mmCIF file of C-alpha atoms in Angstrom:
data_model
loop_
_atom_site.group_PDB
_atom_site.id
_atom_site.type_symbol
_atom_site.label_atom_id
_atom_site.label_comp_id
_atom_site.label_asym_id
_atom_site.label_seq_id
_atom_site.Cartn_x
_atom_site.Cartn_y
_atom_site.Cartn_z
ATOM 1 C CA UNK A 1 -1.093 -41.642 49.530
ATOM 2 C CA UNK A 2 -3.731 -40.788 47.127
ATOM 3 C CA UNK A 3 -3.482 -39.429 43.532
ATOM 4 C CA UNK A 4 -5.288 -36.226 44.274
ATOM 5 C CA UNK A 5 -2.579 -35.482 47.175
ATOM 6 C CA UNK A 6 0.214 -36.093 44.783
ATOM 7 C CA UNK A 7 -1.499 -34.374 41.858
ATOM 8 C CA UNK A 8 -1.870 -31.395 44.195
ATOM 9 C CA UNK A 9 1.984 -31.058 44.803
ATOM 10 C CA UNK A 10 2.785 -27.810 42.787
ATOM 11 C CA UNK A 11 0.225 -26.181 43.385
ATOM 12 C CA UNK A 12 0.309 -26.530 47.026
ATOM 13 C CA UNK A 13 4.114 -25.704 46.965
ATOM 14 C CA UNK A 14 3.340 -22.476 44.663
ATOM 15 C CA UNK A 15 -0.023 -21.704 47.998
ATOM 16 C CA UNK A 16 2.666 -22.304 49.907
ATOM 17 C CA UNK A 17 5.255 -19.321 48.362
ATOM 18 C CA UNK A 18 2.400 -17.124 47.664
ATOM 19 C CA UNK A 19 2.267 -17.444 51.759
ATOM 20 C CA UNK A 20 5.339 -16.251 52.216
ATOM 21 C CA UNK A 21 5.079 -13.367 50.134
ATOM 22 C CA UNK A 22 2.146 -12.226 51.716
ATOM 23 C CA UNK A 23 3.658 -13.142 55.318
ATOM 24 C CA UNK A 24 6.540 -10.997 54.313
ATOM 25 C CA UNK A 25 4.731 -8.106 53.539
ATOM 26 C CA UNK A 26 2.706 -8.157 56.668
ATOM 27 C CA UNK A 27 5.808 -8.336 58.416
ATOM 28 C CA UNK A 28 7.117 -5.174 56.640
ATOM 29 C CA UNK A 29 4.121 -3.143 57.535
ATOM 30 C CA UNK A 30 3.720 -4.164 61.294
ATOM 31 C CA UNK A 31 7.867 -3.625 61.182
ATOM 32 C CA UNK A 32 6.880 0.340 59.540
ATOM 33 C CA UNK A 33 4.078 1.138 62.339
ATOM 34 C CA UNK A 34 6.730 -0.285 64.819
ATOM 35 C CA UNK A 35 9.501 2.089 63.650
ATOM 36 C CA UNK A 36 7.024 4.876 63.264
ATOM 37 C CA UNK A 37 5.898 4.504 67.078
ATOM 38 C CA UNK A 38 10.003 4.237 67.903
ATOM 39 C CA UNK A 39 10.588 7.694 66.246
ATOM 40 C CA UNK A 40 7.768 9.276 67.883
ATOM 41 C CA UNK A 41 6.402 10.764 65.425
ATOM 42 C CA UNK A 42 3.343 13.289 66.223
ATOM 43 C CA UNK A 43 -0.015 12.068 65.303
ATOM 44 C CA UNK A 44 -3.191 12.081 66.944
ATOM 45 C CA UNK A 45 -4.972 9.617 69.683
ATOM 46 C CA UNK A 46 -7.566 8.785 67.965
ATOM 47 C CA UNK A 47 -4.517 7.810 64.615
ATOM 48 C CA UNK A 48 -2.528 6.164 67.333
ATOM 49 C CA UNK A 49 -5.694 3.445 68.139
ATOM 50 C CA UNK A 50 -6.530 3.132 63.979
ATOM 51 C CA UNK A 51 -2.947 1.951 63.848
ATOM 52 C CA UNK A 52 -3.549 -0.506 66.742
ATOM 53 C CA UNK A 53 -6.224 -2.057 65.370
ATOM 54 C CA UNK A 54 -4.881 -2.303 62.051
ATOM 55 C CA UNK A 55 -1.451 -3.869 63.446
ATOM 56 C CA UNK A 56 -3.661 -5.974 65.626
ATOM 57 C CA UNK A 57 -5.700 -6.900 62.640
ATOM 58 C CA UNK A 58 -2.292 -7.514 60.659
ATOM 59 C CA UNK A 59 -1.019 -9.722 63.430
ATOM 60 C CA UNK A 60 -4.091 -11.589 63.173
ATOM 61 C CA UNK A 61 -3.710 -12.427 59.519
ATOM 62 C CA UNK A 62 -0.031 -13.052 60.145
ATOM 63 C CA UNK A 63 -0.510 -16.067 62.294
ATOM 64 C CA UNK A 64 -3.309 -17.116 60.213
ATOM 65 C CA UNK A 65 -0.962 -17.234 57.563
ATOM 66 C CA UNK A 66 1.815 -19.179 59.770
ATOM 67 C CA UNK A 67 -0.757 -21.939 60.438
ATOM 68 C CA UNK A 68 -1.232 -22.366 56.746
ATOM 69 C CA UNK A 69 2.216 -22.419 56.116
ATOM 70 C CA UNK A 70 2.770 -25.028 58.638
ATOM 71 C CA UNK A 71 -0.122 -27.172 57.300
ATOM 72 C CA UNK A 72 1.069 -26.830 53.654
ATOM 73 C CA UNK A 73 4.796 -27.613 54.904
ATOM 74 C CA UNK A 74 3.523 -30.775 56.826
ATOM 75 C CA UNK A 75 1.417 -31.735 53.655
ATOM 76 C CA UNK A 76 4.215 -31.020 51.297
ATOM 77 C CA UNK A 77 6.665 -33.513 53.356
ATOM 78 C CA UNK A 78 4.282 -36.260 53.864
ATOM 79 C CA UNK A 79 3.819 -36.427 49.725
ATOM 80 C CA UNK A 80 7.432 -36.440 49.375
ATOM 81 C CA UNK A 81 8.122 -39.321 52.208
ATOM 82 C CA UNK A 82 5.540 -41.032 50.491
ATOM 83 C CA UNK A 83 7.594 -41.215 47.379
ATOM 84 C CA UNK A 84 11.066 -41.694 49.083
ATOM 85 C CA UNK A 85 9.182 -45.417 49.426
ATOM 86 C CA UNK A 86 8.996 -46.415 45.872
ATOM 87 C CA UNK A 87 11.772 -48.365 43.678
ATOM 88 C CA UNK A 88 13.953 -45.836 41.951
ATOM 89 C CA UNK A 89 12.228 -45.828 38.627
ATOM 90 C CA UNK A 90 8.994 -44.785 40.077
ATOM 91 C CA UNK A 91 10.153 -42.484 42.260
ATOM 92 C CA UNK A 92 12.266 -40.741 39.614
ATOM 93 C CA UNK A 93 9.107 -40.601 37.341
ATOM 94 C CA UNK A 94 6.848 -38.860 40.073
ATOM 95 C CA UNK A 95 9.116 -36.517 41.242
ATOM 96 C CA UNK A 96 9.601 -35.207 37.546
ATOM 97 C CA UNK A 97 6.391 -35.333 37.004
ATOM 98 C CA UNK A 98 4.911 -34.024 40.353
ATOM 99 C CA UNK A 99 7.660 -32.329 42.372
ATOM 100 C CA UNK A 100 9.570 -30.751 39.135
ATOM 101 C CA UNK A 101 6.384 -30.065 36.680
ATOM 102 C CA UNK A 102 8.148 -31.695 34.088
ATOM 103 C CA UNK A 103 6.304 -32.799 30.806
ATOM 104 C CA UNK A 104 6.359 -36.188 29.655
ATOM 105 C CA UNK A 105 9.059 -35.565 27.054
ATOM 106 C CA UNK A 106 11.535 -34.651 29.593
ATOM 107 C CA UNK A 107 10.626 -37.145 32.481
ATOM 108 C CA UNK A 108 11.343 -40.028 29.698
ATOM 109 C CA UNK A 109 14.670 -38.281 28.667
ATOM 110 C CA UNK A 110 15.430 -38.438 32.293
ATOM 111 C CA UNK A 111 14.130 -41.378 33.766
ATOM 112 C CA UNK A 112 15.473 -43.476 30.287
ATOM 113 C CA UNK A 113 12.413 -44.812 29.155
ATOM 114 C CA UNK A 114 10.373 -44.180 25.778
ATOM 115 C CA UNK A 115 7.605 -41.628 26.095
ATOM 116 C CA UNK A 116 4.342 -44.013 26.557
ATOM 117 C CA UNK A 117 6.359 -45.913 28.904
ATOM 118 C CA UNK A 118 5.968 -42.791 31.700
ATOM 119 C CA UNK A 119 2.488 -43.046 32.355
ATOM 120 C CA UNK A 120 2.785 -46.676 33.065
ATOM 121 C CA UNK A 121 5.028 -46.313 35.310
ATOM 122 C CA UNK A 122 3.598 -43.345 37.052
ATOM 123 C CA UNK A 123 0.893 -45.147 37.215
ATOM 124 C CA UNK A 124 2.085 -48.067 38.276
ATOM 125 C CA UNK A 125 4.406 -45.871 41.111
ATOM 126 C CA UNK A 126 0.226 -44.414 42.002
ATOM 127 C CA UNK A 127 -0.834 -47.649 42.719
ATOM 128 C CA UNK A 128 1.501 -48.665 44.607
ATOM 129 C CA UNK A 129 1.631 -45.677 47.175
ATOM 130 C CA UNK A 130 -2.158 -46.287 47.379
ATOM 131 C CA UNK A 131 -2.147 -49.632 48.342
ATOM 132 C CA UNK A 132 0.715 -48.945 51.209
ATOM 133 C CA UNK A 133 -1.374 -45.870 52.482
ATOM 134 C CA UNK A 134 -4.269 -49.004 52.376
ATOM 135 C CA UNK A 135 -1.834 -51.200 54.117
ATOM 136 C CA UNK A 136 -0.802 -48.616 57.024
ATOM 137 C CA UNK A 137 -4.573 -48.117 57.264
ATOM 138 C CA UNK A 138 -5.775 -51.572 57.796
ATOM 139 C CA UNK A 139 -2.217 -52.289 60.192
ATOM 140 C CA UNK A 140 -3.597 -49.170 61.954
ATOM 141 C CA UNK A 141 -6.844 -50.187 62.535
ATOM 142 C CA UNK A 142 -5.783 -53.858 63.759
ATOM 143 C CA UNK A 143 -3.625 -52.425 66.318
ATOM 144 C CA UNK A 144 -6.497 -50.642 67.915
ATOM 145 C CA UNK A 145 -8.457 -53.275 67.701
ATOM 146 C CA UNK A 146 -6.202 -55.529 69.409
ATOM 147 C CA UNK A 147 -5.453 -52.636 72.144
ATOM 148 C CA UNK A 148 -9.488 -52.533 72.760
#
């Protein structure tokens, strides 16, 4: 696991609600031009096939959306079972840091160190997850060498 994945944590988590929102409100307007079609109310032919399209259109964008959502999900876990590996110390430090947004101040209140100690641990905790991804990586590419 890389620094840039990790780094990108909150962000991705706060893609990841703005998702949601969106998905919700598509949701709400395909679930309005449902009911309106239910109640039968009047409208023209030609207003009946604009709200088709646009529904269709809306459904299109929905499952867009869904992909996303899956991908950022997927990406979001993989970060976090990445740092389930490390020592507790290290794994306390990124997850304030990274998962929580927490400043240095309060990461060092919480993990129990003094305030320049935190970046050497995160950094040490950054270097570690980058030479297991390195590790899986090179085991990976041994085994399908051997297989070939």
């Amino acid at each position: 696991m890389d620094r840039e994945r990790i780094a990108n944590y909150l962000p991705l988590k706060a893609e990841g609600d703005l998702l949601r929102l969106q998905l919700e409100e598509i949701e709400a307007v395909l679930l309005y031009t449902a009911a309106q079609r239910l109640s039968k109310m009047p409208s023209a032919p030609s207003k009946d096939r604009a709200m088709e399209r646009k529904a269709n259109k809306h459904i299109a964008i929905a499952e867009h959306y869904k992909r996303l959502l899956k991908k950022t999900g997927e990406e979001l876990a993989a970060i976090e079972k990445a740092i389930e590996t490390l020592p507790p110390k290290e794994r306390i430090c990124l997850r304030c840091r990274y998962i929580m947004g927490y400043s240095v101040e309060k990461t060092a209140e919480i993990v129990g160190v003094e305030r320049r100690q935190v970046n050497n641990i995160k950094n040490s905790a950054l270097d570690r997850l980058e030479r297991q991804e390195r590790e899986r990586k090179r085991n990976a590419d041994q085994k399908l060498h051997d297989k070939g």
